[in-house]
Short mmCIF file of C-alpha atoms in Angstrom, two decimals:
data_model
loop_
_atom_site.label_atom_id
_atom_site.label_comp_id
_atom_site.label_asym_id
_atom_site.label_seq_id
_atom_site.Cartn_x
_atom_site.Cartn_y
_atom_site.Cartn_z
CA UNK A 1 -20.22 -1.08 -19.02
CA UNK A 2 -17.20 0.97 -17.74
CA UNK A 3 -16.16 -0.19 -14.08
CA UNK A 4 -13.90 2.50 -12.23
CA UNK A 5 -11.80 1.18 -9.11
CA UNK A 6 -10.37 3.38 -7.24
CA UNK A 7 -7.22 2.34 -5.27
CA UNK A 8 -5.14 3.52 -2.81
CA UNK A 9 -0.96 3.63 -1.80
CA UNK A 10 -0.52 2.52 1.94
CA UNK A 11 2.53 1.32 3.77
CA UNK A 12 2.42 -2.41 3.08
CA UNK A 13 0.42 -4.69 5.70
CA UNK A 14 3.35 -6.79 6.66
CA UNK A 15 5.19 -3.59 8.22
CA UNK A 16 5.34 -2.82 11.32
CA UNK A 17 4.12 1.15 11.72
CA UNK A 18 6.66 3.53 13.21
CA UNK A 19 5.09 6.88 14.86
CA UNK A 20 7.35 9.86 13.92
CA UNK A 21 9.51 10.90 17.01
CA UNK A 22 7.11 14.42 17.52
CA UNK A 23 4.17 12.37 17.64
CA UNK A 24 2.86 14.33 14.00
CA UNK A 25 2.03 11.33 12.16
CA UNK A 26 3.53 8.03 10.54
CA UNK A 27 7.14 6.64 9.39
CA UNK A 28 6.71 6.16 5.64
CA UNK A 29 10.70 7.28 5.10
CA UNK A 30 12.19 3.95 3.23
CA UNK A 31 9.05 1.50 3.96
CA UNK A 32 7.61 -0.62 1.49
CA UNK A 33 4.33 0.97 0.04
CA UNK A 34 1.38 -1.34 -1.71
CA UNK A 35 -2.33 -1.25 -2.93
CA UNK A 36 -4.35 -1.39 -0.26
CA UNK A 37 -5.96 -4.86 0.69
CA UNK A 38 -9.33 -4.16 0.65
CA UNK A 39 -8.64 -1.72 -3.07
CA UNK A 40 -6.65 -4.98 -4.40
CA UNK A 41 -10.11 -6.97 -3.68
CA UNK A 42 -12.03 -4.69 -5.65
CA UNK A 43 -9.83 -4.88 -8.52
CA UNK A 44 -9.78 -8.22 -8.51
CA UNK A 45 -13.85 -8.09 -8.72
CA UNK A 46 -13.75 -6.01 -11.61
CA UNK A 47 -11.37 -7.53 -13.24
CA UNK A 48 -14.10 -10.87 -12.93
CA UNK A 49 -17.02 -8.64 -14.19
CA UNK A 50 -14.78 -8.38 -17.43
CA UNK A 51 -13.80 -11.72 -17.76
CA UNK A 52 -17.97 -12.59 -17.43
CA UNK A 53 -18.33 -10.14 -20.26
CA UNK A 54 -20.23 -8.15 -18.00
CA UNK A 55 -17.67 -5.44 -17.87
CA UNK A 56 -16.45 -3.85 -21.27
CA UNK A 57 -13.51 -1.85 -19.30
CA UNK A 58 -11.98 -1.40 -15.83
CA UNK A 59 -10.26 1.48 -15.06
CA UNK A 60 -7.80 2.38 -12.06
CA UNK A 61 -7.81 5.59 -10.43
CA UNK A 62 -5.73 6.77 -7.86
CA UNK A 63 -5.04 10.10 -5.87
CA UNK A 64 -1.99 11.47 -4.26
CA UNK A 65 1.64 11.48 -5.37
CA UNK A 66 3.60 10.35 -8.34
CA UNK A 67 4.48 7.03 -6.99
CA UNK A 68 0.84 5.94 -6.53
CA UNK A 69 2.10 5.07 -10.41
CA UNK A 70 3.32 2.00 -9.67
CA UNK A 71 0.18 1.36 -7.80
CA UNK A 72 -1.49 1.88 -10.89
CA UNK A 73 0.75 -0.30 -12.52
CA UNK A 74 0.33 -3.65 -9.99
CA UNK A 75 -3.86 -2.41 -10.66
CA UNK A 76 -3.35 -3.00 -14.42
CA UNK A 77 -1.18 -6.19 -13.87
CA UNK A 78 -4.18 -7.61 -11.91
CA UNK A 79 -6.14 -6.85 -15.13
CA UNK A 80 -7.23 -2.98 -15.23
CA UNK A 81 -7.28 -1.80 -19.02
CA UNK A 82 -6.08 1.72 -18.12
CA UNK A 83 -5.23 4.12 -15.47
CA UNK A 84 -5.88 7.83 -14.50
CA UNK A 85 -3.97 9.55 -11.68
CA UNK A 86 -4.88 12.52 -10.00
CA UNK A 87 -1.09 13.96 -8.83
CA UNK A 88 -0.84 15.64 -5.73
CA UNK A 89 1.37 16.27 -3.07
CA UNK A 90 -1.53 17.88 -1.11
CA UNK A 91 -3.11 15.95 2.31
CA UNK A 92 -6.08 14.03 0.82
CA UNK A 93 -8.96 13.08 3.17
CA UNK A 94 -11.83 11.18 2.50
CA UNK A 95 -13.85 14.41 1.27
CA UNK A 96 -11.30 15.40 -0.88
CA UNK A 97 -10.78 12.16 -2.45
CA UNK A 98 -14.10 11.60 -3.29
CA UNK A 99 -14.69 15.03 -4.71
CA UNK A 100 -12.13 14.39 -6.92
CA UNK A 101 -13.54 10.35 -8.04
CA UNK A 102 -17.14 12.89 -8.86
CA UNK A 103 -15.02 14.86 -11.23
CA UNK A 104 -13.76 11.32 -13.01
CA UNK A 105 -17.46 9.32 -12.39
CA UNK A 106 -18.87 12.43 -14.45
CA UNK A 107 -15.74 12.44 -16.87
CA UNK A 108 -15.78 8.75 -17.57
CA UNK A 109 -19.20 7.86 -16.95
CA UNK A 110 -18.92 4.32 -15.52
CA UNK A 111 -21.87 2.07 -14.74
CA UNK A 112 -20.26 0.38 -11.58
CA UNK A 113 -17.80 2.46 -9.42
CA UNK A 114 -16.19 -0.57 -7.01
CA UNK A 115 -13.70 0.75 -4.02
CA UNK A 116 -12.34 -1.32 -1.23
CA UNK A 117 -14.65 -0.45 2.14
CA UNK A 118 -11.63 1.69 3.87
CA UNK A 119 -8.01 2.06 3.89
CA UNK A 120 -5.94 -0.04 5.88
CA UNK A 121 -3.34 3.39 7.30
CA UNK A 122 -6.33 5.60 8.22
CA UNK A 123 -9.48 3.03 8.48
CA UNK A 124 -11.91 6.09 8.16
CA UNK A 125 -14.75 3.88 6.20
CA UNK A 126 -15.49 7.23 4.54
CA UNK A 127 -14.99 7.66 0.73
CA UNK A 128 -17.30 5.28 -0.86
CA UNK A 129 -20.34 6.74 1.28
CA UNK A 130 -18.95 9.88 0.57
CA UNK A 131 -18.72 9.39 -3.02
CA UNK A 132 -22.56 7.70 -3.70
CA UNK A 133 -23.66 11.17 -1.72
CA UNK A 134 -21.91 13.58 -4.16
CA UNK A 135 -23.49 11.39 -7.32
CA UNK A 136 -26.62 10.82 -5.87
CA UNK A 137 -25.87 7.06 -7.12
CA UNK A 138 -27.48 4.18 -4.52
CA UNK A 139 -24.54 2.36 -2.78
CA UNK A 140 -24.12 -1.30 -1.13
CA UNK A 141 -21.38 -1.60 1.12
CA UNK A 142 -19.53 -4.08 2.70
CA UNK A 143 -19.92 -6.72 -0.08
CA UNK A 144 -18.90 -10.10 0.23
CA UNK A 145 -20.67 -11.02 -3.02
CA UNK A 146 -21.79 -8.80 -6.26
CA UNK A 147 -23.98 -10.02 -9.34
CA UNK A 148 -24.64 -8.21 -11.86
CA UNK A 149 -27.84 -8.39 -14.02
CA UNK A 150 -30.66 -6.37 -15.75
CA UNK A 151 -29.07 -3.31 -15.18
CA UNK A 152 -28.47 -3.87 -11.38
CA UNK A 153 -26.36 -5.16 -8.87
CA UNK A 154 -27.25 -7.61 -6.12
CA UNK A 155 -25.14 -7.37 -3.48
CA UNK A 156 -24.89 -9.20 -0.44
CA UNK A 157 -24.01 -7.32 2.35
CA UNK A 158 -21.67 -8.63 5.75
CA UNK A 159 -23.44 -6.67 8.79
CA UNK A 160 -23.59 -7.63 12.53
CA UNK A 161 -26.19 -9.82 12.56
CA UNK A 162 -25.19 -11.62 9.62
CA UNK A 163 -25.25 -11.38 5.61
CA UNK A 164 -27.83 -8.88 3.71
CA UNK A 165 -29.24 -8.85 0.33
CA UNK A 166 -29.92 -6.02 -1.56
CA UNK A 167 -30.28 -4.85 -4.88
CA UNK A 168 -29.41 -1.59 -6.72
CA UNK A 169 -29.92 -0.07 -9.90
CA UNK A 170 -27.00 0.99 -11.75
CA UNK A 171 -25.10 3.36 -11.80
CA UNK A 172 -24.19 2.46 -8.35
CA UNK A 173 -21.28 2.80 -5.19
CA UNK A 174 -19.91 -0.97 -4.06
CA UNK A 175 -17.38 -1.09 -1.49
CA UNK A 176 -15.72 -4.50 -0.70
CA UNK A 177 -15.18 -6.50 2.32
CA UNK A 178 -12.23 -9.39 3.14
CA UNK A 179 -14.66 -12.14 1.96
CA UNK A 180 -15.62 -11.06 -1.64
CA UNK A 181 -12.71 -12.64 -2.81
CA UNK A 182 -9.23 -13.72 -3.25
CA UNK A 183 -7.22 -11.68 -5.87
CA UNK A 184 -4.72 -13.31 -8.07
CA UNK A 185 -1.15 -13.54 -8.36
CA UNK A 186 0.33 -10.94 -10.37
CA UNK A 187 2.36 -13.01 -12.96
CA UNK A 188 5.89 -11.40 -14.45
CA UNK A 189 4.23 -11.22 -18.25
CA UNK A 190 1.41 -9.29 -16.82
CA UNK A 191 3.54 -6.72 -15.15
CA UNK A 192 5.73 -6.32 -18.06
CA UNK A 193 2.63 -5.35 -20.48
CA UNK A 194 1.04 -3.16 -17.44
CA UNK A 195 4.15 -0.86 -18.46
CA UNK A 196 2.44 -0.66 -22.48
CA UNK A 197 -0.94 0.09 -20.52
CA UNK A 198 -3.08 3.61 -20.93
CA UNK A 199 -1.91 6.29 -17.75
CA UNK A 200 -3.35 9.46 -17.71
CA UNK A 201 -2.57 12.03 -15.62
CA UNK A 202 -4.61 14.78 -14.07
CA UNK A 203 -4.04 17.89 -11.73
CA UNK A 204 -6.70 18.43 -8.88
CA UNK A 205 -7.07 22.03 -11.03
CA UNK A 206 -7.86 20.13 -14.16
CA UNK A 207 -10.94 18.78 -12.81
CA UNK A 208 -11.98 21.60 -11.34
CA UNK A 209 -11.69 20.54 -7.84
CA UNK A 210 -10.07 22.36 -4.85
CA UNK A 211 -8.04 20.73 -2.14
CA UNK A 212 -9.26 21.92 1.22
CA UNK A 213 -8.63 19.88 4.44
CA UNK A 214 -11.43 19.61 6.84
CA UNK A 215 -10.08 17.36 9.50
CA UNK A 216 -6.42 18.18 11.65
CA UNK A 217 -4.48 15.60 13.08
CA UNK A 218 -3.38 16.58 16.96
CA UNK A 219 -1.11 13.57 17.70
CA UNK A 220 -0.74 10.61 16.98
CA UNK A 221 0.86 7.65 19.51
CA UNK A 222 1.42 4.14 19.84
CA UNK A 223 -0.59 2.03 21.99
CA UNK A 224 0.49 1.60 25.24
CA UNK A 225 2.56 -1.66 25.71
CA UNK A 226 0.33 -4.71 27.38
CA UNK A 227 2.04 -5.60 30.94
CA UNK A 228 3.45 -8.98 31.14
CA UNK A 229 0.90 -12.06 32.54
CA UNK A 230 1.73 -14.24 35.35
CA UNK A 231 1.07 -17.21 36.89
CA UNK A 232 -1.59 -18.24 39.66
CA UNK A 233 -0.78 -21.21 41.81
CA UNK A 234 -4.49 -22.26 42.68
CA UNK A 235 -7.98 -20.97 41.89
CA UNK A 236 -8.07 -19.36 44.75
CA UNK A 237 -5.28 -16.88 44.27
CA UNK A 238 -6.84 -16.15 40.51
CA UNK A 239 -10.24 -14.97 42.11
CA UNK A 240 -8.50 -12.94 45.15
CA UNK A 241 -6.38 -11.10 42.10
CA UNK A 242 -9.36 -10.21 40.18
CA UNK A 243 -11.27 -9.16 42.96
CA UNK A 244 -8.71 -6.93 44.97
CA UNK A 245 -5.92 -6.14 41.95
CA UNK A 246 -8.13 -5.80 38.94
CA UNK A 247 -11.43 -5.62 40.35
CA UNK A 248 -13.30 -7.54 38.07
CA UNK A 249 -15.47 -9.21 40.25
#
């Protein structure tokens, strides 16, 4: 069974995010980029499968520019087997992106398709959903635990009101959540044979897929900065505040 993981190039979660001085978008100019969090996890899954011997081959994808290579690269240091990506200096939203993962999911064929639940810069929870739509696959999201068995997947599901089970027959959509698990350390000899590793790459026009954004950004702006706190002498003076100042109560 062929797993394909999609993964994604984000500015790194340890950096603080700069908004560009016309308020167009964010500061990527000279800030360190890395896999997603939540795309690493899903690596790390199918990387797993493969080590069960449940998985014959995990392959990276990834969409966007010609550094997501090295993206690709940390992917097959974690374990991938190969990597495919889809070059483009084109804006890619979720619609796009998963148009593009159909043109690979029919290419490739893959029993399993496992993507991280959404990306950490634009947190639009989109493309997996997207994705099980446009291959009529079923899809579990959210998973904090997958087994795989019998042809399908039982997945158990983080929602508000606690953890749900469900099962699916594959071919089938998982997304991942923070709990699934803990990816490993990417070790120096694994890096240096992820250089010797399979990349392909592909033009949106090679797969037959168009480039159209749906969705325009209008501004974007920092959070307004929290006003300082302050000290109350008594009780008293703590209910008077929220009653007259912030009107709380």
């Amino acid at each position: 069974m062929k797993v394909l993981v999609p993964v994604k190039r984000v500015v790194d979660f340890n950096v603080k995010v700069r908004v560009k001085s016309d308020n167009t978008g964010v500061d990527i100019a000279n800030v360190k980029m890395s896999m997603n969090p939540f795309d690493e996890i899903a690596i790390e899954e199918a990387v797993r499968l493969k080590e069960k011997g449940i998985a014959t081959e995990v392959i990276a994808v990834s969409c966007g520019v010609a550094q997501c290579q090295e993206t690709l690269r940390t992917a097959m240091a974690i374990g991938a087997d190969r990597a495919i990506l889809v070059e483009t200096t084109e804006e890619l939203q979720p619609l796009s992106v998963a148009k593009l993962l159909k043109a690979l999911v029919d290419k490739e064929q893959p029993g399993l398709v496992i993507l991280g639940k959404q990306a950490i810069d634009d947190d639009c929870n989109q493309t997996g959903q997207m994705l099980a739509a446009l291959c009529d696959y079923p899809q579990a999201t959210f998973a904090s635990k997958v087994e795989i068995a019998d042809g399908k997947a039982k997945v158990t599901r983080e929602v508000d009101g606690g953890l749900e089970t469900v099962s699916i027959t594959l071919p089938a959509i998982v997304t991942t959540d923070l709990r699934l698990n803990e990816p490993r350390y990417v070790t120096l000899p694994n890096i240096m044979k992820a250089k010797k590793k399979q990349l392909d790459v592909f033009k949106p026009a090679d797969l037959g897929v168009e480039i159209k954004p749906h969705l325009k950004t209008l501004k974007v702006m920092e959070p307004p900065k929290r006003s300082a706190g302050i000290k109350v002498p008594d009780v008293a003076t703590l209910v008077a505040k929220l009653k007259n100042e912030a009107k709380v109560i």
